[in-house]
Short mmCIF file of C-alpha atoms in Angstrom, two decimals:
data_model
loop_
_atom_site.label_atom_id
_atom_site.label_comp_id
_atom_site.label_asym_id
_atom_site.label_seq_id
_atom_site.Cartn_x
_atom_site.Cartn_y
_atom_site.Cartn_z
CA UNK A 1 28.36 -34.69 -4.08
CA UNK A 2 28.42 -32.94 -6.99
CA UNK A 3 26.68 -29.02 -8.24
CA UNK A 4 25.15 -28.75 -11.35
CA UNK A 5 25.64 -24.52 -12.42
CA UNK A 6 21.58 -23.10 -12.62
CA UNK A 7 21.50 -21.24 -16.10
CA UNK A 8 21.94 -18.02 -16.10
CA UNK A 9 19.21 -16.29 -16.46
CA UNK A 10 18.57 -17.59 -13.04
CA UNK A 11 20.73 -15.49 -11.14
CA UNK A 12 19.48 -13.47 -8.36
CA UNK A 13 16.72 -16.56 -7.96
CA UNK A 14 18.87 -19.26 -8.09
CA UNK A 15 22.12 -19.94 -6.23
CA UNK A 16 23.69 -23.40 -7.03
CA UNK A 17 22.04 -27.16 -6.68
CA UNK A 18 23.43 -29.63 -4.81
CA UNK A 19 22.67 -33.74 -5.41
CA UNK A 20 24.57 -35.67 -2.96
CA UNK A 21 24.50 -39.66 -3.09
CA UNK A 22 24.64 -41.31 0.12
CA UNK A 23 25.81 -45.28 1.37
CA UNK A 24 25.15 -45.99 4.51
CA UNK A 25 26.24 -49.58 6.33
CA UNK A 26 22.80 -51.28 6.93
CA UNK A 27 22.06 -50.11 10.62
CA UNK A 28 23.84 -47.13 11.31
CA UNK A 29 22.51 -43.76 10.62
CA UNK A 30 24.91 -40.07 9.52
CA UNK A 31 23.94 -36.82 10.46
CA UNK A 32 26.28 -33.66 8.92
CA UNK A 33 25.16 -30.74 11.24
CA UNK A 34 26.07 -27.95 9.14
CA UNK A 35 25.07 -23.98 9.98
CA UNK A 36 23.07 -23.42 6.79
CA UNK A 37 23.32 -19.82 4.58
CA UNK A 38 20.61 -17.84 5.16
CA UNK A 39 18.54 -19.18 1.96
CA UNK A 40 15.55 -21.22 1.95
CA UNK A 41 15.70 -24.76 0.18
CA UNK A 42 13.98 -27.32 -1.76
CA UNK A 43 14.57 -30.43 -1.80
CA UNK A 44 13.31 -34.09 -3.29
CA UNK A 45 14.32 -37.03 -2.87
CA UNK A 46 12.98 -40.97 -2.56
CA UNK A 47 11.13 -40.24 0.61
CA UNK A 48 9.94 -36.52 0.84
CA UNK A 49 9.87 -33.78 -1.62
CA UNK A 50 9.98 -30.11 0.20
CA UNK A 51 10.29 -26.75 0.77
CA UNK A 52 13.03 -25.69 3.80
CA UNK A 53 12.15 -21.77 5.19
CA UNK A 54 15.77 -20.33 6.63
CA UNK A 55 17.04 -22.01 9.65
CA UNK A 56 18.38 -19.61 12.34
CA UNK A 57 20.80 -22.73 13.81
CA UNK A 58 22.51 -25.51 13.19
CA UNK A 59 20.31 -27.61 11.08
CA UNK A 60 20.58 -31.95 10.14
CA UNK A 61 18.92 -35.00 8.22
CA UNK A 62 19.44 -38.53 9.23
CA UNK A 63 20.80 -40.45 6.79
CA UNK A 64 20.55 -44.25 6.08
CA UNK A 65 20.85 -46.94 3.60
CA UNK A 66 21.30 -46.18 0.03
CA UNK A 67 19.37 -42.87 -1.19
CA UNK A 68 20.26 -39.19 -3.18
CA UNK A 69 18.30 -36.31 -2.98
CA UNK A 70 18.53 -33.26 -5.44
CA UNK A 71 18.27 -30.44 -4.32
CA UNK A 72 18.07 -26.50 -5.12
CA UNK A 73 19.47 -23.19 -2.72
CA UNK A 74 17.40 -19.92 -3.71
CA UNK A 75 18.68 -16.49 -3.22
CA UNK A 76 17.88 -14.70 -0.49
CA UNK A 77 15.32 -12.67 -3.10
CA UNK A 78 13.05 -16.52 -3.79
CA UNK A 79 11.51 -17.27 -1.03
CA UNK A 80 8.68 -14.85 -0.45
CA UNK A 81 7.84 -15.26 -4.26
CA UNK A 82 7.87 -19.05 -3.49
CA UNK A 83 6.16 -18.29 -1.33
CA UNK A 84 4.01 -15.46 -2.35
CA UNK A 85 3.89 -13.91 1.37
CA UNK A 86 6.52 -13.50 4.61
CA UNK A 87 9.13 -15.92 4.40
CA UNK A 88 9.64 -15.43 7.96
CA UNK A 89 6.66 -17.15 8.61
CA UNK A 90 8.62 -20.38 7.63
CA UNK A 91 11.73 -19.64 9.89
CA UNK A 92 12.85 -23.15 10.89
CA UNK A 93 10.07 -25.42 9.33
CA UNK A 94 9.31 -26.68 5.98
CA UNK A 95 6.53 -27.61 4.49
CA UNK A 96 5.10 -30.99 1.69
CA UNK A 97 6.10 -29.65 -1.92
CA UNK A 98 3.04 -30.51 -2.47
CA UNK A 99 1.07 -28.89 0.40
CA UNK A 100 2.65 -25.28 -0.84
CA UNK A 101 1.98 -25.57 -4.82
CA UNK A 102 -0.47 -28.19 -4.94
CA UNK A 103 -0.37 -30.36 -8.15
CA UNK A 104 2.47 -28.55 -9.57
CA UNK A 105 4.07 -29.39 -6.68
CA UNK A 106 3.76 -33.25 -7.07
CA UNK A 107 4.10 -33.15 -10.11
CA UNK A 108 7.82 -31.73 -10.09
CA UNK A 109 8.12 -34.35 -7.85
CA UNK A 110 7.28 -37.16 -9.90
CA UNK A 111 9.44 -35.88 -12.61
CA UNK A 112 12.69 -35.11 -10.51
CA UNK A 113 12.44 -38.81 -9.08
CA UNK A 114 11.78 -40.29 -12.38
CA UNK A 115 15.02 -37.83 -13.63
CA UNK A 116 17.02 -39.29 -10.86
CA UNK A 117 15.46 -42.98 -11.18
CA UNK A 118 18.15 -44.72 -13.00
CA UNK A 119 21.39 -43.85 -11.66
CA UNK A 120 21.22 -40.56 -9.31
CA UNK A 121 24.69 -40.45 -9.87
CA UNK A 122 25.18 -40.45 -13.91
CA UNK A 123 25.70 -36.23 -15.17
CA UNK A 124 22.82 -37.07 -17.43
CA UNK A 125 20.71 -37.67 -14.76
CA UNK A 126 21.14 -34.74 -12.91
CA UNK A 127 21.49 -32.52 -15.89
CA UNK A 128 17.63 -34.02 -16.06
CA UNK A 129 16.99 -32.71 -13.32
CA UNK A 130 18.33 -29.55 -13.43
CA UNK A 131 16.38 -28.80 -16.41
CA UNK A 132 13.05 -29.95 -14.63
CA UNK A 133 13.29 -27.25 -11.88
CA UNK A 134 14.47 -24.91 -14.69
CA UNK A 135 11.01 -25.79 -16.01
CA UNK A 136 9.33 -25.38 -12.81
CA UNK A 137 10.94 -22.25 -11.53
CA UNK A 138 11.39 -20.28 -14.91
CA UNK A 139 7.74 -19.04 -14.19
CA UNK A 140 9.16 -16.98 -10.63
CA UNK A 141 11.60 -14.66 -12.94
CA UNK A 142 12.86 -11.83 -13.26
CA UNK A 143 12.95 -10.76 -9.62
CA UNK A 144 11.97 -7.83 -8.68
CA UNK A 145 14.13 -4.42 -7.51
CA UNK A 146 13.34 -5.27 -3.48
CA UNK A 147 14.45 -8.53 -4.29
CA UNK A 148 17.13 -7.92 -6.05
CA UNK A 149 18.04 -5.52 -3.29
CA UNK A 150 17.99 -7.83 -0.56
CA UNK A 151 20.72 -10.11 -2.46
CA UNK A 152 22.81 -7.86 -2.13
CA UNK A 153 22.37 -7.06 1.70
CA UNK A 154 22.73 -10.51 2.37
CA UNK A 155 25.70 -10.42 -0.14
CA UNK A 156 27.55 -7.23 1.21
CA UNK A 157 26.97 -9.15 5.05
CA UNK A 158 28.83 -12.20 3.99
CA UNK A 159 31.26 -11.24 1.68
CA UNK A 160 32.88 -8.52 4.27
CA UNK A 161 34.00 -10.03 7.50
CA UNK A 162 34.86 -5.94 9.10
CA UNK A 163 30.82 -5.43 8.88
CA UNK A 164 29.92 -6.54 12.28
CA UNK A 165 27.08 -4.46 13.25
CA UNK A 166 23.86 -3.29 11.49
CA UNK A 167 24.42 -0.07 11.56
CA UNK A 168 27.17 -0.56 9.31
CA UNK A 169 24.89 -2.46 6.21
CA UNK A 170 22.58 0.75 7.28
CA UNK A 171 25.90 2.77 6.00
CA UNK A 172 26.62 1.73 2.94
CA UNK A 173 23.06 0.62 1.51
CA UNK A 174 21.92 4.22 2.86
CA UNK A 175 19.16 2.89 4.26
CA UNK A 176 17.25 2.68 7.73
CA UNK A 177 16.91 0.62 10.29
CA UNK A 178 14.01 -0.31 10.17
CA UNK A 179 13.14 -0.15 6.39
CA UNK A 180 15.71 -2.99 7.00
CA UNK A 181 14.49 -4.79 9.55
CA UNK A 182 10.80 -4.78 7.59
CA UNK A 183 12.95 -6.07 4.29
CA UNK A 184 14.87 -8.94 5.48
CA UNK A 185 11.90 -9.87 7.89
CA UNK A 186 9.58 -10.30 4.97
CA UNK A 187 11.82 -11.49 2.21
CA UNK A 188 14.70 -13.68 4.32
CA UNK A 189 12.87 -14.08 7.45
CA UNK A 190 15.69 -13.30 9.99
CA UNK A 191 16.62 -10.08 11.86
CA UNK A 192 19.74 -7.78 10.37
CA UNK A 193 21.33 -8.60 13.52
CA UNK A 194 21.75 -12.11 13.07
CA UNK A 195 22.40 -12.11 9.58
CA UNK A 196 25.10 -10.19 10.34
CA UNK A 197 25.76 -12.60 13.42
CA UNK A 198 25.86 -15.84 11.64
CA UNK A 199 28.61 -14.82 9.05
CA UNK A 200 30.54 -14.04 11.89
CA UNK A 201 29.91 -17.39 13.66
CA UNK A 202 29.89 -19.21 10.35
CA UNK A 203 33.70 -17.30 10.32
CA UNK A 204 34.39 -18.74 13.50
CA UNK A 205 33.35 -22.61 13.24
CA UNK A 206 35.66 -22.32 9.70
CA UNK A 207 38.56 -21.51 12.30
CA UNK A 208 38.13 -23.27 15.08
CA UNK A 209 38.03 -26.49 12.71
CA UNK A 210 41.64 -26.12 12.44
CA UNK A 211 42.88 -26.12 15.52
CA UNK A 212 45.69 -23.56 14.58
CA UNK A 213 44.17 -20.60 16.42
CA UNK A 214 42.65 -20.36 20.34
CA UNK A 215 39.22 -19.18 20.77
CA UNK A 216 40.71 -15.26 22.45
CA UNK A 217 42.80 -14.47 18.83
CA UNK A 218 39.53 -16.02 16.54
CA UNK A 219 37.07 -13.01 19.01
CA UNK A 220 40.20 -10.84 19.08
CA UNK A 221 39.85 -11.26 14.35
CA UNK A 222 35.53 -11.64 14.03
CA UNK A 223 35.56 -8.19 16.51
CA UNK A 224 33.66 -9.38 19.66
CA UNK A 225 34.89 -7.89 23.16
CA UNK A 226 36.55 -11.07 24.88
CA UNK A 227 35.97 -14.23 24.52
CA UNK A 228 32.64 -14.55 26.86
CA UNK A 229 30.88 -12.51 23.86
CA UNK A 230 31.65 -14.72 21.19
CA UNK A 231 30.94 -17.68 23.28
CA UNK A 232 27.10 -16.55 24.34
CA UNK A 233 27.07 -15.81 20.17
CA UNK A 234 28.37 -19.06 18.97
CA UNK A 235 26.55 -20.86 21.88
CA UNK A 236 23.68 -19.37 21.11
CA UNK A 237 23.16 -19.91 16.82
CA UNK A 238 24.91 -24.11 17.19
CA UNK A 239 23.85 -25.14 20.89
CA UNK A 240 28.29 -26.12 21.66
CA UNK A 241 30.04 -24.23 23.11
CA UNK A 242 33.25 -22.78 21.23
CA UNK A 243 35.28 -24.11 23.15
CA UNK A 244 33.37 -27.83 22.49
CA UNK A 245 33.33 -27.63 19.46
CA UNK A 246 37.12 -27.23 18.33
CA UNK A 247 37.44 -30.23 21.05
CA UNK A 248 34.98 -32.70 18.55
CA UNK A 249 36.53 -31.99 15.78
CA UNK A 250 40.46 -32.44 17.46
CA UNK A 251 38.85 -35.63 18.15
#
């Protein structure tokens, strides 16, 4: 999978592009389930073109046959700018680009498919797709001040593993908890508590994948009172216990 860079002018709106190409043997289906970042996505393939809201749990798309995707992972600020409203409306859901953006969405879909049709692996095709996305998304610049703030909030939670409470975030930005709740619901579609929990569970999944630590050690390192508290949060987000998750990656 390649990850073409966005133009610097889109800092604050686009986090990155990604361009996977797959070939799954006939009769087989491959699904990779991942814990997404707290952001919205825009994805065009040969079969569909969708805007995805943030996901509160593991997400995955079944892949079969030969195919490709041209995707945009946005910064947290982008969802409300693109949809013109509260992002919470789109949490754990998606909508076709034609339904969300009308004829402009249909045009974008056709342009991305035309760019990728010849050889989706080629840098030229992927660069052309990125250019079409740039043309479409330039309309949503510049990112507003509230959007820049929510980008900073999410980045602070993601980049600082010592942040284990919503109160830590409020103290760092000198804002009240109710304001923070309204901000993240409107701009991210998620609660501040979920943002902190997702980062802690993301850290836990990476540690458990290695198989060189214990669940009790992970719980202690991530600031949980005990293993049971970690297990409760882990299962709520992933649908699996930490033990089952670790065993899956040990196989």
